[in-house]
Amino acid sequence: MLGINKKNEAVATANETRPSSPSLDVYENDGEYLVVADLAGVAQGTAEVTLDHDRLVVSASGTRKFRRELIVPPSVEADKVSAEMKAGVLSVHLPKRAPYQPRQIQVRTA
């Protein structure tokens, strides 16, 4: 699996690496995590990104078939995750939820 570090630096893989598997780099800033994969040689439309609870799966079918998985932290706002592929590079944006802020509740009198 891949971990996500607390700096804006790439994270090295800690799991198996097969020759056909692309490298995944993970970056973090204040607002999001960014997963970048070099998918040169992957046919247009064959790359897939799936978020299932705490698992992000990047896969492709066709001649360059692979599947990579990483665990994402609970701070990811799942309904706002997006992905784009440009010039053979896949970028997956995982926005972070805003930190919890306590709020004052007004007490009404009858």
PDB file of N, CA and C in Angstrom:
ATOM      1  N   MET A   1       0.837  -1.182   0.000  1.00  0.00           N
ATOM      2  CA  MET A   1       0.000   0.000   0.000  1.00  0.00           C
ATOM      3  C   MET A   1       0.880   1.243   0.000  1.00  0.00           C
ATOM      4  N   LEU A   2       0.292   2.339  -0.332  1.00  0.00           N
ATOM      5  CA  LEU A   2       0.998   3.611  -0.309  1.00  0.00           C
ATOM      6  C   LEU A   2       0.542   4.391   0.896  1.00  0.00           C
ATOM      7  N   GLY A   3       1.453   5.121   1.489  1.00  0.00           N
ATOM      8  CA  GLY A   3       1.088   5.999   2.574  1.00  0.00           C
ATOM      9  C   GLY A   3       0.997   7.417   2.059  1.00  0.00           C
ATOM     10  N   ILE A   4       0.478   8.278   2.870  1.00  0.00           N
ATOM     11  CA  ILE A   4       0.417   9.690   2.520  1.00  0.00           C
ATOM     12  C   ILE A   4       1.179  10.449   3.584  1.00  0.00           C
ATOM     13  N   ASN A   5       2.181  11.205   3.150  1.00  0.00           N
ATOM     14  CA  ASN A   5       2.973  11.918   4.128  1.00  0.00           C
ATOM     15  C   ASN A   5       2.374  13.279   4.451  1.00  0.00           C
ATOM     16  N   LYS A   6       2.933  13.947   5.430  1.00  0.00           N
ATOM     17  CA  LYS A   6       2.417  15.229   5.880  1.00  0.00           C
ATOM     18  C   LYS A   6       3.103  16.402   5.195  1.00  0.00           C
ATOM     19  N   LYS A   7       4.018  16.122   4.286  1.00  0.00           N
ATOM     20  CA  LYS A   7       4.720  17.178   3.567  1.00  0.00           C
ATOM     21  C   LYS A   7       4.260  17.188   2.122  1.00  0.00           C
ATOM     22  N   ASN A   8       4.615  18.190   1.404  1.00  0.00           N
ATOM     23  CA  ASN A   8       4.267  18.259  -0.008  1.00  0.00           C
ATOM     24  C   ASN A   8       5.343  17.552  -0.817  1.00  0.00           C
ATOM     25  N   GLU A   9       5.528  16.245  -0.523  1.00  0.00           N
ATOM     26  CA  GLU A   9       6.565  15.454  -1.161  1.00  0.00           C
ATOM     27  C   GLU A   9       5.979  14.140  -1.650  1.00  0.00           C
ATOM     28  N   ALA A  10       6.609  13.571  -2.618  1.00  0.00           N
ATOM     29  CA  ALA A  10       6.174  12.268  -3.119  1.00  0.00           C
ATOM     30  C   ALA A  10       6.409  11.212  -2.059  1.00  0.00           C
ATOM     31  N   VAL A  11       5.572  10.204  -2.067  1.00  0.00           N
ATOM     32  CA  VAL A  11       5.686   9.111  -1.115  1.00  0.00           C
ATOM     33  C   VAL A  11       6.136   7.872  -1.874  1.00  0.00           C
ATOM     34  N   ALA A  12       7.116   7.190  -1.354  1.00  0.00           N
ATOM     35  CA  ALA A  12       7.629   5.988  -2.000  1.00  0.00           C
ATOM     36  C   ALA A  12       6.681   4.829  -1.777  1.00  0.00           C
ATOM     37  N   THR A  13       6.664   3.901  -2.694  1.00  0.00           N
ATOM     38  CA  THR A  13       5.807   2.740  -2.541  1.00  0.00           C
ATOM     39  C   THR A  13       6.387   1.814  -1.483  1.00  0.00           C
ATOM     40  N   ALA A  14       5.503   1.196  -0.748  1.00  0.00           N
ATOM     41  CA  ALA A  14       5.925   0.266   0.291  1.00  0.00           C
ATOM     42  C   ALA A  14       5.423  -1.129  -0.033  1.00  0.00           C
ATOM     43  N   ASN A  15       4.739  -1.263  -1.147  1.00  0.00           N
ATOM     44  CA  ASN A  15       4.110  -2.522  -1.520  1.00  0.00           C
ATOM     45  C   ASN A  15       4.829  -3.111  -2.717  1.00  0.00           C
ATOM     46  N   GLU A  16       4.327  -4.234  -3.183  1.00  0.00           N
ATOM     47  CA  GLU A  16       4.875  -4.892  -4.355  1.00  0.00           C
ATOM     48  C   GLU A  16       4.890  -3.935  -5.545  1.00  0.00           C
ATOM     49  N   THR A  17       5.859  -4.088  -6.388  1.00  0.00           N
ATOM     50  CA  THR A  17       5.915  -3.306  -7.610  1.00  0.00           C
ATOM     51  C   THR A  17       6.175  -4.268  -8.756  1.00  0.00           C
ATOM     52  N   ARG A  18       5.248  -4.331  -9.665  1.00  0.00           N
ATOM     53  CA  ARG A  18       5.405  -5.167 -10.837  1.00  0.00           C
ATOM     54  C   ARG A  18       5.889  -4.304 -11.992  1.00  0.00           C
ATOM     55  N   PRO A  19       6.677  -4.857 -12.903  1.00  0.00           N
ATOM     56  CA  PRO A  19       7.207  -4.060 -14.006  1.00  0.00           C
ATOM     57  C   PRO A  19       6.134  -3.332 -14.802  1.00  0.00           C
ATOM     58  N   SER A  20       4.939  -3.919 -14.921  1.00  0.00           N
ATOM     59  CA  SER A  20       3.888  -3.289 -15.715  1.00  0.00           C
ATOM     60  C   SER A  20       3.092  -2.252 -14.925  1.00  0.00           C
ATOM     61  N   SER A  21       3.317  -2.160 -13.623  1.00  0.00           N
ATOM     62  CA  SER A  21       2.575  -1.200 -12.801  1.00  0.00           C
ATOM     63  C   SER A  21       3.221   0.175 -12.870  1.00  0.00           C
ATOM     64  N   PRO A  22       2.410   1.201 -13.078  1.00  0.00           N
ATOM     65  CA  PRO A  22       2.972   2.550 -13.118  1.00  0.00           C
ATOM     66  C   PRO A  22       3.315   3.025 -11.714  1.00  0.00           C
ATOM     67  N   SER A  23       4.219   3.962 -11.651  1.00  0.00           N
ATOM     68  CA  SER A  23       4.521   4.542 -10.345  1.00  0.00           C
ATOM     69  C   SER A  23       3.399   5.520  -9.988  1.00  0.00           C
ATOM     70  N   LEU A  24       3.099   5.595  -8.713  1.00  0.00           N
ATOM     71  CA  LEU A  24       2.132   6.560  -8.202  1.00  0.00           C
ATOM     72  C   LEU A  24       2.864   7.475  -7.240  1.00  0.00           C
ATOM     73  N   ASP A  25       2.753   8.763  -7.447  1.00  0.00           N
ATOM     74  CA  ASP A  25       3.311   9.738  -6.519  1.00  0.00           C
ATOM     75  C   ASP A  25       2.160  10.409  -5.804  1.00  0.00           C
ATOM     76  N   VAL A  26       2.301  10.603  -4.500  1.00  0.00           N
ATOM     77  CA  VAL A  26       1.255  11.217  -3.694  1.00  0.00           C
ATOM     78  C   VAL A  26       1.808  12.495  -3.084  1.00  0.00           C
ATOM     79  N   TYR A  27       1.067  13.577  -3.249  1.00  0.00           N
ATOM     80  CA  TYR A  27       1.455  14.875  -2.710  1.00  0.00           C
ATOM     81  C   TYR A  27       0.337  15.372  -1.805  1.00  0.00           C
ATOM     82  N   GLU A  28       0.695  16.250  -0.888  1.00  0.00           N
ATOM     83  CA  GLU A  28      -0.290  16.824   0.016  1.00  0.00           C
ATOM     84  C   GLU A  28      -0.034  18.308   0.168  1.00  0.00           C
ATOM     85  N   ASN A  29      -1.126  19.085   0.162  1.00  0.00           N
ATOM     86  CA  ASN A  29      -1.046  20.491   0.538  1.00  0.00           C
ATOM     87  C   ASN A  29      -2.187  20.754   1.517  1.00  0.00           C
ATOM     88  N   ASP A  30      -2.419  21.990   1.874  1.00  0.00           N
ATOM     89  CA  ASP A  30      -3.441  22.297   2.876  1.00  0.00           C
ATOM     90  C   ASP A  30      -4.847  21.882   2.450  1.00  0.00           C
ATOM     91  N   GLY A  31      -5.133  21.921   1.156  1.00  0.00           N
ATOM     92  CA  GLY A  31      -6.494  21.674   0.704  1.00  0.00           C
ATOM     93  C   GLY A  31      -6.790  20.316   0.117  1.00  0.00           C
ATOM     94  N   GLU A  32      -5.748  19.569  -0.266  1.00  0.00           N
ATOM     95  CA  GLU A  32      -6.018  18.300  -0.929  1.00  0.00           C
ATOM     96  C   GLU A  32      -4.801  17.384  -0.931  1.00  0.00           C
ATOM     97  N   TYR A  33      -5.091  16.113  -1.277  1.00  0.00           N
ATOM     98  CA  TYR A  33      -4.055  15.158  -1.625  1.00  0.00           C
ATOM     99  C   TYR A  33      -4.109  15.054  -3.147  1.00  0.00           C
ATOM    100  N   LEU A  34      -2.973  14.826  -3.769  1.00  0.00           N
ATOM    101  CA  LEU A  34      -2.907  14.683  -5.215  1.00  0.00           C
ATOM    102  C   LEU A  34      -2.138  13.408  -5.530  1.00  0.00           C
ATOM    103  N   VAL A  35      -2.764  12.520  -6.295  1.00  0.00           N
ATOM    104  CA  VAL A  35      -2.125  11.287  -6.734  1.00  0.00           C
ATOM    105  C   VAL A  35      -1.816  11.457  -8.214  1.00  0.00           C
ATOM    106  N   VAL A  36      -0.558  11.256  -8.590  1.00  0.00           N
ATOM    107  CA  VAL A  36      -0.132  11.417  -9.976  1.00  0.00           C
ATOM    108  C   VAL A  36       0.450  10.086 -10.458  1.00  0.00           C
ATOM    109  N   ALA A  37      -0.050   9.621 -11.604  1.00  0.00           N
ATOM    110  CA  ALA A  37       0.415   8.356 -12.173  1.00  0.00           C
ATOM    111  C   ALA A  37       0.846   8.566 -13.618  1.00  0.00           C
ATOM    112  N   ASP A  38       2.016   8.037 -13.957  1.00  0.00           N
ATOM    113  CA  ASP A  38       2.501   8.085 -15.333  1.00  0.00           C
ATOM    114  C   ASP A  38       1.881   6.914 -16.079  1.00  0.00           C
ATOM    115  N   LEU A  39       0.915   7.207 -16.931  1.00  0.00           N
ATOM    116  CA  LEU A  39       0.209   6.157 -17.660  1.00  0.00           C
ATOM    117  C   LEU A  39       0.535   6.188 -19.145  1.00  0.00           C
ATOM    118  N   ALA A  40       1.760   6.567 -19.478  1.00  0.00           N
ATOM    119  CA  ALA A  40       2.178   6.556 -20.884  1.00  0.00           C
ATOM    120  C   ALA A  40       1.982   5.152 -21.440  1.00  0.00           C
ATOM    121  N   GLY A  41       1.381   5.059 -22.588  1.00  0.00           N
ATOM    122  CA  GLY A  41       1.131   3.765 -23.209  1.00  0.00           C
ATOM    123  C   GLY A  41      -0.215   3.166 -22.871  1.00  0.00           C
ATOM    124  N   VAL A  42      -0.940   3.769 -21.939  1.00  0.00           N
ATOM    125  CA  VAL A  42      -2.285   3.291 -21.610  1.00  0.00           C
ATOM    126  C   VAL A  42      -3.253   3.926 -22.598  1.00  0.00           C
ATOM    127  N   ALA A  43      -4.052   3.104 -23.255  1.00  0.00           N
ATOM    128  CA  ALA A  43      -4.987   3.602 -24.268  1.00  0.00           C
ATOM    129  C   ALA A  43      -6.017   4.538 -23.646  1.00  0.00           C
ATOM    130  N   GLN A  44      -6.340   5.582 -24.390  1.00  0.00           N
ATOM    131  CA  GLN A  44      -7.339   6.561 -23.949  1.00  0.00           C
ATOM    132  C   GLN A  44      -8.642   5.847 -23.613  1.00  0.00           C
ATOM    133  N   GLY A  45      -9.223   6.163 -22.475  1.00  0.00           N
ATOM    134  CA  GLY A  45     -10.498   5.584 -22.074  1.00  0.00           C
ATOM    135  C   GLY A  45     -10.400   4.260 -21.344  1.00  0.00           C
ATOM    136  N   THR A  46      -9.186   3.714 -21.157  1.00  0.00           N
ATOM    137  CA  THR A  46      -9.072   2.425 -20.457  1.00  0.00           C
ATOM    138  C   THR A  46      -8.667   2.587 -18.998  1.00  0.00           C
ATOM    139  N   ALA A  47      -8.271   3.795 -18.589  1.00  0.00           N
ATOM    140  CA  ALA A  47      -7.899   4.030 -17.186  1.00  0.00           C
ATOM    141  C   ALA A  47      -9.166   4.229 -16.360  1.00  0.00           C
ATOM    142  N   GLU A  48      -9.170   3.669 -15.163  1.00  0.00           N
ATOM    143  CA  GLU A  48     -10.310   3.803 -14.249  1.00  0.00           C
ATOM    144  C   GLU A  48      -9.816   4.198 -12.872  1.00  0.00           C
ATOM    145  N   VAL A  49     -10.610   5.027 -12.196  1.00  0.00           N
ATOM    146  CA  VAL A  49     -10.322   5.428 -10.819  1.00  0.00           C
ATOM    147  C   VAL A  49     -11.581   5.157 -10.010  1.00  0.00           C
ATOM    148  N   THR A  50     -11.417   4.440  -8.906  1.00  0.00           N
ATOM    149  CA  THR A  50     -12.548   4.103  -8.044  1.00  0.00           C
ATOM    150  C   THR A  50     -12.187   4.443  -6.602  1.00  0.00           C
ATOM    151  N   LEU A  51     -13.121   5.054  -5.891  1.00  0.00           N
ATOM    152  CA  LEU A  51     -12.956   5.305  -4.459  1.00  0.00           C
ATOM    153  C   LEU A  51     -14.030   4.512  -3.742  1.00  0.00           C
ATOM    154  N   ASP A  52     -13.611   3.552  -2.929  1.00  0.00           N
ATOM    155  CA  ASP A  52     -14.531   2.708  -2.179  1.00  0.00           C
ATOM    156  C   ASP A  52     -14.163   2.794  -0.710  1.00  0.00           C
ATOM    157  N   HIS A  53     -14.935   3.561   0.022  1.00  0.00           N
ATOM    158  CA  HIS A  53     -14.662   3.847   1.422  1.00  0.00           C
ATOM    159  C   HIS A  53     -13.277   4.464   1.559  1.00  0.00           C
ATOM    160  N   ASP A  54     -12.315   3.725   2.089  1.00  0.00           N
ATOM    161  CA  ASP A  54     -10.982   4.296   2.309  1.00  0.00           C
ATOM    162  C   ASP A  54      -9.955   3.800   1.287  1.00  0.00           C
ATOM    163  N   ARG A  55     -10.401   3.205   0.199  1.00  0.00           N
ATOM    164  CA  ARG A  55      -9.474   2.663  -0.807  1.00  0.00           C
ATOM    165  C   ARG A  55      -9.655   3.359  -2.150  1.00  0.00           C
ATOM    166  N   LEU A  56      -8.544   3.864  -2.665  1.00  0.00           N
ATOM    167  CA  LEU A  56      -8.521   4.445  -3.996  1.00  0.00           C
ATOM    168  C   LEU A  56      -7.860   3.420  -4.911  1.00  0.00           C
ATOM    169  N   VAL A  57      -8.545   3.049  -5.972  1.00  0.00           N
ATOM    170  CA  VAL A  57      -8.026   2.064  -6.915  1.00  0.00           C
ATOM    171  C   VAL A  57      -7.828   2.748  -8.266  1.00  0.00           C
ATOM    172  N   VAL A  58      -6.616   2.623  -8.795  1.00  0.00           N
ATOM    173  CA  VAL A  58      -6.292   3.111 -10.128  1.00  0.00           C
ATOM    174  C   VAL A  58      -5.989   1.871 -10.955  1.00  0.00           C
ATOM    175  N   SER A  59      -6.704   1.711 -12.077  1.00  0.00           N
ATOM    176  CA  SER A  59      -6.504   0.509 -12.887  1.00  0.00           C
ATOM    177  C   SER A  59      -6.671   0.841 -14.364  1.00  0.00           C
ATOM    178  N   ALA A  60      -6.267  -0.098 -15.193  1.00  0.00           N
ATOM    179  CA  ALA A  60      -6.446   0.028 -16.636  1.00  0.00           C
ATOM    180  C   ALA A  60      -6.595  -1.354 -17.234  1.00  0.00           C
ATOM    181  N   SER A  61      -7.343  -1.411 -18.321  1.00  0.00           N
ATOM    182  CA  SER A  61      -7.491  -2.662 -19.059  1.00  0.00           C
ATOM    183  C   SER A  61      -6.843  -2.471 -20.418  1.00  0.00           C
ATOM    184  N   GLY A  62      -6.822  -3.499 -21.199  1.00  0.00           N
ATOM    185  CA  GLY A  62      -6.206  -3.393 -22.522  1.00  0.00           C
ATOM    186  C   GLY A  62      -4.802  -3.963 -22.521  1.00  0.00           C
ATOM    187  N   THR A  63      -3.940  -3.437 -23.394  1.00  0.00           N
ATOM    188  CA  THR A  63      -2.592  -3.990 -23.531  1.00  0.00           C
ATOM    189  C   THR A  63      -1.709  -3.703 -22.326  1.00  0.00           C
ATOM    190  N   ARG A  64      -1.915  -2.588 -21.666  1.00  0.00           N
ATOM    191  CA  ARG A  64      -1.133  -2.275 -20.460  1.00  0.00           C
ATOM    192  C   ARG A  64      -2.062  -2.378 -19.256  1.00  0.00           C
ATOM    193  N   LYS A  65      -2.287  -3.594 -18.822  1.00  0.00           N
ATOM    194  CA  LYS A  65      -3.232  -3.885 -17.753  1.00  0.00           C
ATOM    195  C   LYS A  65      -2.535  -3.795 -16.400  1.00  0.00           C
ATOM    196  N   PHE A  66      -3.167  -3.115 -15.436  1.00  0.00           N
ATOM    197  CA  PHE A  66      -2.615  -3.031 -14.088  1.00  0.00           C
ATOM    198  C   PHE A  66      -3.707  -2.632 -13.112  1.00  0.00           C
ATOM    199  N   ARG A  67      -3.387  -2.745 -11.834  1.00  0.00           N
ATOM    200  CA  ARG A  67      -4.284  -2.319 -10.753  1.00  0.00           C
ATOM    201  C   ARG A  67      -3.406  -1.896  -9.591  1.00  0.00           C
ATOM    202  N   ARG A  68      -3.584  -0.670  -9.118  1.00  0.00           N
ATOM    203  CA  ARG A  68      -2.857  -0.158  -7.953  1.00  0.00           C
ATOM    204  C   ARG A  68      -3.886   0.356  -6.952  1.00  0.00           C
ATOM    205  N   GLU A  69      -3.590   0.147  -5.681  1.00  0.00           N
ATOM    206  CA  GLU A  69      -4.520   0.497  -4.618  1.00  0.00           C
ATOM    207  C   GLU A  69      -3.789   1.265  -3.530  1.00  0.00           C
ATOM    208  N   LEU A  70      -4.460   2.259  -2.961  1.00  0.00           N
ATOM    209  CA  LEU A  70      -3.896   2.929  -1.790  1.00  0.00           C
ATOM    210  C   LEU A  70      -5.002   3.301  -0.829  1.00  0.00           C
ATOM    211  N   ILE A  71      -4.627   3.415   0.416  1.00  0.00           N
ATOM    212  CA  ILE A  71      -5.589   3.772   1.461  1.00  0.00           C
ATOM    213  C   ILE A  71      -5.556   5.282   1.628  1.00  0.00           C
ATOM    214  N   VAL A  72      -6.739   5.884   1.634  1.00  0.00           N
ATOM    215  CA  VAL A  72      -6.829   7.331   1.805  1.00  0.00           C
ATOM    216  C   VAL A  72      -7.338   7.637   3.209  1.00  0.00           C
ATOM    217  N   PRO A  73      -6.935   8.778   3.767  1.00  0.00           N
ATOM    218  CA  PRO A  73      -7.368   9.124   5.117  1.00  0.00           C
ATOM    219  C   PRO A  73      -8.848   9.526   5.154  1.00  0.00           C
ATOM    220  N   PRO A  74      -9.461   9.440   6.323  1.00  0.00           N
ATOM    221  CA  PRO A  74     -10.885   9.779   6.442  1.00  0.00           C
ATOM    222  C   PRO A  74     -11.178  11.261   6.195  1.00  0.00           C
ATOM    223  N   SER A  75     -10.161  12.091   6.145  1.00  0.00           N
ATOM    224  CA  SER A  75     -10.378  13.518   5.914  1.00  0.00           C
ATOM    225  C   SER A  75     -10.699  13.846   4.456  1.00  0.00           C
ATOM    226  N   VAL A  76     -10.655  12.853   3.552  1.00  0.00           N
ATOM    227  CA  VAL A  76     -10.961  13.089   2.139  1.00  0.00           C
ATOM    228  C   VAL A  76     -12.465  13.256   1.958  1.00  0.00           C
ATOM    229  N   GLU A  77     -12.834  14.268   1.202  1.00  0.00           N
ATOM    230  CA  GLU A  77     -14.243  14.544   0.903  1.00  0.00           C
ATOM    231  C   GLU A  77     -14.613  13.755  -0.359  1.00  0.00           C
ATOM    232  N   ALA A  78     -15.152  12.560  -0.155  1.00  0.00           N
ATOM    233  CA  ALA A  78     -15.348  11.583  -1.229  1.00  0.00           C
ATOM    234  C   ALA A  78     -16.180  12.105  -2.394  1.00  0.00           C
ATOM    235  N   ASP A  79     -17.197  12.878  -2.135  1.00  0.00           N
ATOM    236  CA  ASP A  79     -18.063  13.332  -3.227  1.00  0.00           C
ATOM    237  C   ASP A  79     -17.440  14.435  -4.082  1.00  0.00           C
ATOM    238  N   LYS A  80     -16.253  14.886  -3.738  1.00  0.00           N
ATOM    239  CA  LYS A  80     -15.590  15.927  -4.520  1.00  0.00           C
ATOM    240  C   LYS A  80     -14.293  15.445  -5.187  1.00  0.00           C
ATOM    241  N   VAL A  81     -14.032  14.149  -5.129  1.00  0.00           N
ATOM    242  CA  VAL A  81     -12.834  13.592  -5.766  1.00  0.00           C
ATOM    243  C   VAL A  81     -12.993  13.713  -7.283  1.00  0.00           C
ATOM    244  N   SER A  82     -11.915  14.097  -7.961  1.00  0.00           N
ATOM    245  CA  SER A  82     -11.952  14.220  -9.420  1.00  0.00           C
ATOM    246  C   SER A  82     -10.652  13.670 -10.009  1.00  0.00           C
ATOM    247  N   ALA A  83     -10.710  13.327 -11.294  1.00  0.00           N
ATOM    248  CA  ALA A  83      -9.527  12.797 -11.976  1.00  0.00           C
ATOM    249  C   ALA A  83      -9.493  13.331 -13.403  1.00  0.00           C
ATOM    250  N   GLU A  84      -8.272  13.513 -13.896  1.00  0.00           N
ATOM    251  CA  GLU A  84      -8.093  13.948 -15.278  1.00  0.00           C
ATOM    252  C   GLU A  84      -6.833  13.307 -15.837  1.00  0.00           C
ATOM    253  N   MET A  85      -6.848  13.090 -17.157  1.00  0.00           N
ATOM    254  CA  MET A  85      -5.678  12.511 -17.807  1.00  0.00           C
ATOM    255  C   MET A  85      -5.266  13.430 -18.942  1.00  0.00           C
ATOM    256  N   LYS A  86      -4.000  13.858 -18.902  1.00  0.00           N
ATOM    257  CA  LYS A  86      -3.447  14.724 -19.940  1.00  0.00           C
ATOM    258  C   LYS A  86      -2.073  14.205 -20.322  1.00  0.00           C
ATOM    259  N   ALA A  87      -1.869  13.995 -21.607  1.00  0.00           N
ATOM    260  CA  ALA A  87      -0.571  13.575 -22.139  1.00  0.00           C
ATOM    261  C   ALA A  87       0.004  12.361 -21.404  1.00  0.00           C
ATOM    262  N   GLY A  88      -0.859  11.397 -21.100  1.00  0.00           N
ATOM    263  CA  GLY A  88      -0.395  10.171 -20.466  1.00  0.00           C
ATOM    264  C   GLY A  88      -0.148  10.259 -18.971  1.00  0.00           C
ATOM    265  N   VAL A  89      -0.540  11.383 -18.351  1.00  0.00           N
ATOM    266  CA  VAL A  89      -0.371  11.546 -16.904  1.00  0.00           C
ATOM    267  C   VAL A  89      -1.749  11.677 -16.271  1.00  0.00           C
ATOM    268  N   LEU A  90      -2.038  10.771 -15.331  1.00  0.00           N
ATOM    269  CA  LEU A  90      -3.301  10.794 -14.609  1.00  0.00           C
ATOM    270  C   LEU A  90      -3.114  11.564 -13.308  1.00  0.00           C
ATOM    271  N   SER A  91      -4.001  12.515 -13.048  1.00  0.00           N
ATOM    272  CA  SER A  91      -3.992  13.279 -11.795  1.00  0.00           C
ATOM    273  C   SER A  91      -5.316  13.059 -11.093  1.00  0.00           C
ATOM    274  N   VAL A  92      -5.259  12.592  -9.855  1.00  0.00           N
ATOM    275  CA  VAL A  92      -6.466  12.373  -9.047  1.00  0.00           C
ATOM    276  C   VAL A  92      -6.417  13.360  -7.890  1.00  0.00           C
ATOM    277  N   HIS A  93      -7.425  14.218  -7.815  1.00  0.00           N
ATOM    278  CA  HIS A  93      -7.510  15.229  -6.760  1.00  0.00           C
ATOM    279  C   HIS A  93      -8.450  14.728  -5.673  1.00  0.00           C
ATOM    280  N   LEU A  94      -7.938  14.691  -4.435  1.00  0.00           N
ATOM    281  CA  LEU A  94      -8.705  14.225  -3.281  1.00  0.00           C
ATOM    282  C   LEU A  94      -8.813  15.372  -2.289  1.00  0.00           C
ATOM    283  N   PRO A  95      -9.858  16.203  -2.416  1.00  0.00           N
ATOM    284  CA  PRO A  95      -9.985  17.352  -1.524  1.00  0.00           C
ATOM    285  C   PRO A  95     -10.188  16.923  -0.071  1.00  0.00           C
ATOM    286  N   LYS A  96      -9.648  17.731   0.826  1.00  0.00           N
ATOM    287  CA  LYS A  96      -9.810  17.471   2.264  1.00  0.00           C
ATOM    288  C   LYS A  96     -11.066  18.171   2.772  1.00  0.00           C
ATOM    289  N   ARG A  97     -11.691  17.557   3.755  1.00  0.00           N
ATOM    290  CA  ARG A  97     -12.819  18.205   4.437  1.00  0.00           C
ATOM    291  C   ARG A  97     -12.288  19.366   5.250  1.00  0.00           C
ATOM    292  N   ALA A  98     -13.120  20.384   5.400  1.00  0.00           N
ATOM    293  CA  ALA A  98     -12.749  21.491   6.279  1.00  0.00           C
ATOM    294  C   ALA A  98     -12.692  20.961   7.701  1.00  0.00           C
ATOM    295  N   PRO A  99     -11.736  21.428   8.492  1.00  0.00           N
ATOM    296  CA  PRO A  99     -11.659  20.955   9.878  1.00  0.00           C
ATOM    297  C   PRO A  99     -12.918  21.341  10.646  1.00  0.00           C
ATOM    298  N   TYR A 100     -13.261  20.495  11.590  1.00  0.00           N
ATOM    299  CA  TYR A 100     -14.448  20.742  12.399  1.00  0.00           C
ATOM    300  C   TYR A 100     -14.281  22.031  13.185  1.00  0.00           C
ATOM    301  N   GLN A 101     -15.310  22.855  13.155  1.00  0.00           N
ATOM    302  CA  GLN A 101     -15.319  24.100  13.919  1.00  0.00           C
ATOM    303  C   GLN A 101     -16.514  24.092  14.862  1.00  0.00           C
ATOM    304  N   PRO A 102     -16.289  24.177  16.169  1.00  0.00           N
ATOM    305  CA  PRO A 102     -17.434  24.233  17.080  1.00  0.00           C
ATOM    306  C   PRO A 102     -18.225  25.519  16.836  1.00  0.00           C
ATOM    307  N   ARG A 103     -19.500  25.464  17.095  1.00  0.00           N
ATOM    308  CA  ARG A 103     -20.317  26.667  16.914  1.00  0.00           C
ATOM    309  C   ARG A 103     -21.225  26.854  18.122  1.00  0.00           C
ATOM    310  N   GLN A 104     -21.511  28.076  18.377  1.00  0.00           N
ATOM    311  CA  GLN A 104     -22.388  28.440  19.493  1.00  0.00           C
ATOM    312  C   GLN A 104     -23.842  28.275  19.053  1.00  0.00           C
ATOM    313  N   ILE A 105     -24.657  27.673  19.899  1.00  0.00           N
ATOM    314  CA  ILE A 105     -26.074  27.481  19.620  1.00  0.00           C
ATOM    315  C   ILE A 105     -26.845  28.467  20.493  1.00  0.00           C
ATOM    316  N   GLN A 106     -27.666  29.255  19.818  1.00  0.00           N
ATOM    317  CA  GLN A 106     -28.450  30.239  20.562  1.00  0.00           C
ATOM    318  C   GLN A 106     -29.588  29.539  21.302  1.00  0.00           C
ATOM    319  N   VAL A 107     -29.764  29.876  22.570  1.00  0.00           N
ATOM    320  CA  VAL A 107     -30.851  29.327  23.380  1.00  0.00           C
ATOM    321  C   VAL A 107     -31.993  30.332  23.347  1.00  0.00           C
ATOM    322  N   ARG A 108     -33.123  29.906  22.820  1.00  0.00           N
ATOM    323  CA  ARG A 108     -34.289  30.794  22.765  1.00  0.00           C
ATOM    324  C   ARG A 108     -35.108  30.662  24.042  1.00  0.00           C
ATOM    325  N   THR A 109     -35.717  31.716  24.420  1.00  0.00           N
ATOM    326  CA  THR A 109     -36.602  31.695  25.594  1.00  0.00           C
ATOM    327  C   THR A 109     -38.051  31.744  25.119  1.00  0.00           C
ATOM    328  N   ALA A 110     -38.904  31.082  25.860  1.00  0.00           N
ATOM    329  CA  ALA A 110     -40.313  31.012  25.471  1.00  0.00           C
ATOM    330  C   ALA A 110     -41.103  32.166  26.028  1.00  0.00           C
TER     331      ALA A 110
END
